[in-house]
CSV table of C-alpha atoms in Angstrom, one decimal:
chain,number,residue,atom,x,y,z
D,18,MET,CA,91.7,123.2,106.8
D,19,ARG,CA,88.7,124.7,107.1
D,20,GLU,CA,87.4,123.4,110.7
D,21,GLY,CA,85.2,120.6,110.7
D,22,ALA,CA,86.3,119.9,107.0
D,23,ILE,CA,86.9,116.3,104.9
D,24,PHE,CA,90.2,115.2,105.1
D,25,VAL,CA,91.1,113.8,102.0
D,26,PHE,CA,94.7,112.1,101.9
D,27,GLY,CA,96.2,109.8,99.5
D,28,SER,CA,96.2,105.8,100.5
D,29,ASN,CA,97.0,101.9,99.9
D,30,LEU,CA,94.5,98.6,99.9
D,31,ALA,CA,95.7,97.7,102.6
D,32,GLY,CA,95.4,100.9,104.5
D,33,ARG,CA,98.7,101.3,106.5
D,34,HIS,CA,98.7,104.4,107.0
D,35,GLY,CA,102.3,105.0,108.0
D,36,LYS,CA,104.0,108.2,105.6
D,37,GLY,CA,103.3,111.5,103.9
D,38,ALA,CA,99.2,112.3,104.2
D,39,ALA,CA,97.9,109.4,105.6
D,40,LEU,CA,100.0,109.1,108.5
D,41,THR,CA,98.4,112.8,108.9
D,42,ALA,CA,94.8,111.6,108.4
D,43,ALA,CA,95.8,108.0,111.2
D,44,GLN,CA,97.1,110.9,113.5
D,45,ARG,CA,95.2,113.4,112.9
D,46,TYR,CA,91.8,113.2,111.3
D,47,GLY,CA,91.2,109.3,112.5
D,48,ALA,CA,91.5,107.6,110.0
D,49,GLN,CA,91.2,103.9,110.5
D,50,ARG,CA,93.9,101.8,109.6
D,51,GLY,CA,93.3,98.8,107.6
D,52,VAL,CA,90.6,101.4,106.0
D,53,GLY,CA,92.4,102.2,102.9
D,54,PHE,CA,89.6,103.2,100.4
D,55,GLY,CA,87.0,105.5,100.9
D,56,PRO,CA,85.6,108.1,104.4
D,57,THR,CA,87.2,107.0,106.8
D,58,GLY,CA,86.5,108.9,110.3
D,59,ASN,CA,86.8,112.7,109.7
D,60,ALA,CA,88.5,111.5,106.3
D,61,TYR,CA,88.4,109.5,102.8
D,62,ALA,CA,90.9,107.6,101.6
D,63,ILE,CA,91.2,107.5,98.3
D,64,PRO,CA,93.9,104.4,96.6
D,65,THR,CA,97.0,105.5,94.7
D,66,LYS,CA,98.9,102.4,96.1
D,67,ASP,CA,97.8,98.8,95.9
D,68,GLU,CA,97.8,96.6,98.9
D,69,GLN,CA,101.7,95.5,98.2
D,70,LEU,CA,102.6,99.5,98.4
D,71,ASN,CA,103.1,98.9,94.7
D,72,ILE,CA,101.4,102.4,92.8
D,73,LEU,CA,98.4,102.3,90.9
D,74,PRO,CA,97.9,102.9,87.2
D,75,ARG,CA,96.5,106.3,87.2
D,76,ASP,CA,93.2,105.1,85.6
D,77,MET,CA,93.0,102.8,88.4
D,78,ILE,CA,93.6,106.0,90.6
D,79,ALA,CA,90.8,107.8,88.5
D,80,VAL,CA,88.0,105.1,88.7
D,81,TYR,CA,88.7,105.2,93.0
D,82,VAL,CA,88.8,109.5,92.0
D,83,ALA,CA,85.6,109.1,90.7
D,84,GLU,CA,83.6,107.1,93.6
D,85,PHE,CA,85.2,109.9,95.4
D,86,LEU,CA,83.8,113.0,93.6
D,87,ASP,CA,80.4,111.1,93.6
D,88,TYR,CA,80.7,110.9,97.1
D,89,ALA,CA,81.0,114.8,97.8
D,90,ARG,CA,78.5,115.1,95.4
D,91,ALA,CA,76.4,113.5,97.4
D,92,ASN,CA,76.8,114.9,100.6
D,93,PRO,CA,77.1,118.0,100.1
D,94,GLU,CA,76.8,120.0,103.3
D,95,LEU,CA,80.3,118.6,104.4
D,96,THR,CA,83.7,120.2,102.8
D,97,PHE,CA,86.5,118.3,101.8
D,98,TYR,CA,89.8,119.7,102.0
D,99,LEU,CA,91.8,117.7,98.5
D,100,THR,CA,95.6,117.0,99.5
D,101,PRO,CA,98.0,116.3,97.0
D,102,VAL,CA,97.2,112.6,96.2
D,103,GLY,CA,99.2,110.7,94.0
D,104,THR,CA,101.5,113.6,94.3
D,105,GLY,CA,103.8,112.5,97.0
D,106,LEU,CA,104.4,108.6,97.5
D,107,ALA,CA,102.7,108.2,94.5
D,108,GLY,CA,105.3,110.2,92.3
D,109,TYR,CA,103.1,111.4,90.2
D,110,SER,CA,102.8,115.1,88.9
D,111,GLN,CA,100.6,117.5,90.2
D,112,PHE,CA,99.0,118.0,86.2
D,113,SER,CA,98.7,114.9,86.0
D,114,MET,CA,96.6,113.9,89.0
D,115,ARG,CA,94.7,117.4,89.1
D,116,GLN,CA,93.4,116.4,85.4
D,117,LEU,CA,91.3,113.9,88.0
D,118,PHE,CA,90.0,116.1,90.1
D,119,ALA,CA,89.4,118.5,87.1
D,120,GLU,CA,85.2,117.8,87.7
D,121,ALA,CA,85.0,118.3,91.8
D,122,PRO,CA,82.1,120.1,93.3
D,123,ALA,CA,82.5,123.0,95.1
D,124,ASN,CA,82.7,121.5,99.1
D,125,VAL,CA,85.9,120.5,97.4
D,126,GLU,CA,88.3,122.7,99.1
D,127,TRP,CA,92.8,122.6,97.0
D,128,ALA,CA,95.3,121.9,99.6
D,129,SER,CA,97.0,125.6,99.9
D,130,THR,CA,99.6,122.4,99.4
D,131,TRP,CA,99.1,122.3,95.3
D,132,ASP,CA,101.2,123.8,93.5
D,133,ASP,CA,99.1,127.0,91.9
D,134,ALA,CA,100.2,127.7,89.2
D,135,HIS,CA,97.1,126.1,87.1
D,136,ILE,CA,94.2,126.8,89.0
D,137,GLY,CA,91.6,128.9,87.3
D,138,GLU,CA,93.0,127.9,83.4
D,139,ASP,CA,92.1,125.2,80.8
D,140,TRP,CA,94.2,122.0,82.3
D,141,VAL,CA,92.4,119.7,81.9
């Protein structure tokens, strides 16, 4: 991750940040507990679970992803480090989640933990 980049992670709407990338966001990047969506510390939370930790439907996650992409476009001076949102505790495939980020602007960098098999290909 580039120094100063914003750590983008999957979260829950309760903002518990107790496991996976969310825990990393809280411990290393200042993600505030109780903030389950949007910018928080040096991070950006994208909900993949609700307040009770139930997995959100993919179409609902897509709405949050679209809002993140709008935020990234509105802040071209920032770099966003995109972790594999929705592919860990939420259980979606990387292929499925990648499609949601297909229109990511140039200031969004894909973490090396994404499966590189489809980067640069027409996988949408």
